[in-house]
């Protein structure tokens, strides 16, 4: 027999429950955002999480955003952090692909 918590549990609506929606590269930042949100808004809920144009798009549930306007600030900051991380990663990939200049090769 299931306990009353199982029977009445709401659908999983926080970031860790939605990580499959984005690639693994975004997971550390999303988990960091989750911890930040838990500190300030323990009952926050995510309306939608998806990856679009290589970055995570996080939509906080309207009821959460209305009660706790600071959630949008946390989300916007996390989205900007993700863009910075992806740009740095692309720069590193480009540097590796170009390779170091070979001082033994004349030119």
Coordinates of N, CA and C in Angstrom, one line a residue:
X1 N 0.8 -1.2 0.0 CA 0.0 0.0 0.0 C 0.9 1.2 0.0
X2 N 0.5 2.2 -0.8 CA 1.3 3.5 -0.8 C 0.9 4.4 0.3
X3 N 1.9 5.2 0.7 CA 1.5 6.1 1.8 C 0.9 7.4 1.2
X4 N 0.3 8.2 2.0 CA -0.4 9.4 1.6 C 0.5 10.3 0.8
X5 N 1.7 10.4 1.1 CA 2.6 11.3 0.3 C 2.7 10.9 -1.1
X6 N 2.9 9.6 -1.3 CA 3.0 9.1 -2.7 C 1.7 9.3 -3.5
X7 N 0.6 9.1 -2.8 CA -0.7 9.3 -3.5 C -1.0 10.7 -3.9
X8 N -0.5 11.7 -3.1 CA -0.8 13.1 -3.4 C 0.4 13.9 -3.8
X9 N 1.5 13.2 -4.2 CA 2.7 13.9 -4.6 C 2.4 14.7 -5.9
X10 N 2.9 15.9 -5.9 CA 2.7 16.7 -7.2 C 3.8 16.2 -8.2
X11 N 3.6 16.5 -9.4 CA 4.6 16.1 -10.4 C 5.9 16.8 -10.1
X12 N 7.0 16.1 -10.5 CA 8.3 16.7 -10.2 C 8.5 18.0 -11.0
X13 N 8.7 19.1 -10.4 CA 8.8 20.3 -11.1 C 10.0 21.2 -10.7
X14 N 11.0 20.6 -10.2 CA 12.2 21.4 -9.9 C 13.3 21.0 -10.9
X15 N 14.4 21.8 -11.0 CA 15.4 21.6 -12.0 C 16.0 20.2 -12.0
X16 N 16.4 19.5 -10.9 CA 17.0 18.2 -11.0 C 16.0 17.2 -11.7
X17 N 14.7 17.4 -11.6 CA 13.8 16.5 -12.2 C 13.7 16.7 -13.7
X18 N 14.2 17.8 -14.2 CA 14.1 18.1 -15.6 C 15.4 18.1 -16.4
X19 N 16.5 17.6 -15.8 CA 17.8 17.7 -16.4 C 17.9 17.0 -17.8
X20 N 17.1 16.0 -18.0 CA 17.1 15.3 -19.3 C 16.8 16.2 -20.5
X21 N 16.2 17.3 -20.2 CA 15.7 18.2 -21.3 C 16.9 18.9 -21.9
X22 N 18.1 18.9 -21.2 CA 19.3 19.6 -21.8 C 20.4 18.7 -21.8
X23 N 21.5 19.0 -22.5 CA 22.7 18.2 -22.6 C 23.4 18.2 -21.3
X24 N 24.3 17.2 -21.1 CA 25.0 17.1 -19.8 C 25.9 18.3 -19.5
X25 N 26.3 19.1 -20.5 CA 27.2 20.2 -20.3 C 26.5 21.3 -19.4
X26 N 25.2 21.4 -19.5 CA 24.5 22.4 -18.7 C 24.1 21.9 -17.3
X27 N 24.3 20.7 -17.0 CA 23.8 20.2 -15.7 C 24.5 20.9 -14.5
X28 N 25.8 21.1 -14.5 CA 26.4 21.7 -13.3 C 25.8 23.1 -13.0
X29 N 25.6 23.9 -14.0 CA 25.1 25.2 -13.8 C 23.6 25.2 -13.4
X30 N 22.9 24.2 -13.9 CA 21.5 24.1 -13.5 C 21.4 23.6 -12.1
X31 N 22.3 22.7 -11.7 CA 22.2 22.2 -10.3 C 22.7 23.3 -9.3
X32 N 23.6 24.2 -9.8 CA 24.0 25.3 -9.0 C 22.8 26.3 -8.8
X33 N 22.1 26.5 -9.9 CA 20.9 27.4 -9.8 C 19.9 26.8 -8.9
X34 N 19.7 25.5 -9.0 CA 18.7 24.8 -8.1 C 19.1 25.0 -6.6
X35 N 20.3 24.9 -6.3 CA 20.8 25.1 -4.9 C 20.5 26.6 -4.5
X36 N 20.7 27.5 -5.4 CA 20.5 28.9 -5.1 C 19.0 29.2 -4.9
X37 N 18.2 28.6 -5.8 CA 16.7 28.8 -5.6 C 16.2 28.1 -4.4
X38 N 16.7 26.9 -4.0 CA 16.3 26.3 -2.8 C 16.5 27.2 -1.5
X39 N 17.7 27.9 -1.6 CA 18.0 28.7 -0.4 C 17.0 29.8 -0.2
X40 N 16.5 30.4 -1.4 CA 15.6 31.6 -1.3 C 14.2 31.2 -1.5
X41 N 13.9 30.2 -2.3 CA 12.5 29.9 -2.7 C 12.4 28.3 -2.7
X42 N 12.4 27.7 -1.5 CA 12.4 26.2 -1.5 C 11.3 25.5 -2.3
X43 N 10.1 26.2 -2.4 CA 9.0 25.6 -3.1 C 8.9 26.0 -4.6
X44 N 10.0 26.5 -5.2 CA 10.0 27.0 -6.5 C 9.5 25.8 -7.5
X45 N 8.9 26.2 -8.6 CA 8.6 25.2 -9.6 C 9.0 25.7 -11.0
X46 N 9.4 24.8 -11.8 CA 9.8 25.1 -13.2 C 8.6 24.8 -14.1
X47 N 8.2 25.7 -14.9 CA 7.2 25.5 -15.9 C 7.7 24.7 -17.1
X48 N 8.9 25.1 -17.5 CA 9.5 24.5 -18.7 C 11.1 24.6 -18.7
X49 N 11.7 23.6 -19.2 CA 13.2 23.7 -19.3 C 13.5 23.0 -20.6
X50 N 14.2 23.7 -21.5 CA 14.6 23.1 -22.8 C 15.9 23.8 -23.2
X51 N 16.5 23.1 -24.2 CA 17.7 23.6 -24.8 C 17.3 24.2 -26.2
X52 N 17.8 25.4 -26.4 CA 17.4 26.1 -27.6 C 18.7 26.9 -28.1
X53 N 19.1 26.7 -29.3 CA 20.3 27.4 -29.8 C 21.5 27.1 -28.9
X54 N 21.6 25.9 -28.4 CA 22.7 25.6 -27.6 C 22.8 26.1 -26.1
X55 N 21.7 26.7 -25.7 CA 21.7 27.2 -24.3 C 20.3 26.7 -23.6
X56 N 20.4 26.6 -22.3 CA 19.2 26.2 -21.6 C 18.2 27.4 -21.5
X57 N 17.0 27.1 -21.7 CA 15.9 28.1 -21.5 C 15.1 27.6 -20.3
X58 N 15.0 28.4 -19.3 CA 14.4 28.0 -18.0 C 13.2 29.0 -17.8
X59 N 12.0 28.3 -17.7 CA 10.8 29.1 -17.4 C 10.3 28.7 -16.1
X60 N 10.3 29.7 -15.2 CA 9.8 29.4 -13.8 C 8.3 29.5 -13.9
X61 N 7.6 28.7 -13.1 CA 6.1 28.7 -13.1 C 5.6 30.1 -12.7
X62 N 4.6 30.6 -13.4 CA 4.1 31.9 -13.1 C 3.7 32.1 -11.6
X63 N 3.2 31.1 -10.9 CA 2.8 31.3 -9.5 C 4.1 31.5 -8.7
X64 N 5.1 30.8 -9.0 CA 6.4 31.0 -8.3 C 7.0 32.4 -8.5
X65 N 7.0 32.8 -9.8 CA 7.6 34.1 -10.2 C 6.8 35.2 -9.6
X66 N 5.4 35.1 -9.5 CA 4.6 36.1 -8.9 C 4.9 36.3 -7.4
X67 N 5.0 35.2 -6.7 CA 5.3 35.2 -5.3 C 6.7 35.6 -4.9
X68 N 7.7 35.3 -5.8 CA 9.1 35.5 -5.6 C 9.8 36.1 -6.8
X69 N 9.6 37.4 -7.0 CA 10.2 38.0 -8.3 C 11.7 37.8 -8.4
X70 N 12.4 37.6 -7.3 CA 13.9 37.4 -7.4 C 14.2 36.1 -8.2
X71 N 13.3 35.2 -8.4 CA 13.6 34.0 -9.1 C 14.1 34.3 -10.5
X72 N 13.4 35.3 -11.2 CA 13.8 35.6 -12.5 C 15.2 36.2 -12.6
X73 N 15.7 36.9 -11.6 CA 17.0 37.4 -11.5 C 18.0 36.2 -11.4
X74 N 17.7 35.2 -10.6 CA 18.6 34.1 -10.5 C 18.7 33.3 -11.8
X75 N 17.5 33.2 -12.5 CA 17.5 32.4 -13.8 C 18.2 33.2 -14.8
X76 N 18.0 34.5 -14.9 CA 18.7 35.3 -15.9 C 20.2 35.2 -15.7
X77 N 20.7 35.3 -14.5 CA 22.1 35.2 -14.2 C 22.7 33.8 -14.6
X78 N 21.9 32.8 -14.3 CA 22.4 31.4 -14.7 C 22.4 31.3 -16.2
X79 N 21.5 31.8 -16.9 CA 21.5 31.7 -18.4 C 22.7 32.4 -18.9
X80 N 23.0 33.6 -18.4 CA 24.2 34.3 -18.9 C 25.5 33.6 -18.5
X81 N 25.5 33.0 -17.3 CA 26.7 32.2 -17.0 C 26.9 31.0 -18.0
X82 N 25.8 30.4 -18.4 CA 25.9 29.3 -19.3 C 26.4 29.7 -20.6
X83 N 26.0 30.9 -21.1 CA 26.4 31.4 -22.4 C 27.9 31.7 -22.3
X84 N 28.4 32.3 -21.2 CA 29.8 32.5 -21.0 C 30.6 31.2 -21.0
X85 N 30.1 30.2 -20.3 CA 30.8 28.9 -20.3 C 30.9 28.3 -21.7
X86 N 29.8 28.4 -22.4 CA 29.8 27.8 -23.8 C 30.8 28.5 -24.7
X87 N 30.8 29.9 -24.6 CA 31.8 30.6 -25.4 C 33.2 30.3 -25.1
X88 N 33.5 30.1 -23.8 CA 34.9 29.7 -23.4 C 35.2 28.4 -24.0
X89 N 34.3 27.4 -23.9 CA 34.5 26.1 -24.3 C 34.7 26.1 -25.9
X90 N 34.0 26.9 -26.6 CA 34.2 27.0 -28.0 C 35.6 27.6 -28.3
X91 N 36.0 28.6 -27.5 CA 37.3 29.2 -27.7 C 38.4 28.1 -27.5
X92 N 38.3 27.3 -26.5 CA 39.2 26.3 -26.2 C 39.3 25.2 -27.3
X93 N 38.1 24.8 -27.8 CA 38.0 23.9 -28.9 C 38.7 24.4 -30.1
X94 N 38.5 25.7 -30.4 CA 39.1 26.3 -31.6 C 40.7 26.4 -31.4
X95 N 41.1 26.7 -30.2 CA 42.6 26.7 -30.0 C 43.2 25.3 -30.1
X96 N 42.5 24.3 -29.7 CA 43.0 22.9 -29.8 C 43.0 22.5 -31.2
X97 N 42.0 22.8 -32.0 CA 41.9 22.5 -33.4 C 43.0 23.2 -34.2
X98 N 43.3 24.4 -33.9 CA 44.3 25.2 -34.6 C 45.7 24.6 -34.2
X99 N 45.8 24.1 -33.0 CA 47.1 23.6 -32.5 C 48.1 24.7 -32.2
X100 N 49.1 24.4 -31.5 CA 50.1 25.4 -31.2 C 51.0 25.6 -32.4
X101 N 51.6 26.7 -32.5 CA 52.5 27.0 -33.6 C 53.7 26.1 -33.4
X102 N 54.2 25.5 -34.4 CA 55.4 24.7 -34.3 C 56.6 25.5 -34.6
X103 N 57.5 25.7 -33.6 CA 58.6 26.6 -33.8 C 59.7 25.9 -34.7
X104 N 59.6 24.6 -34.9 CA 60.6 23.9 -35.8 C 60.3 24.0 -37.3
X105 N 59.1 24.5 -37.6 CA 58.6 24.6 -38.9 C 59.0 26.0 -39.4
X106 N 59.8 26.1 -40.4 CA 60.1 27.4 -40.9 C 59.0 28.0 -41.7
X107 N 58.9 29.3 -41.8 CA 57.9 29.8 -42.5 C 57.8 31.3 -42.6

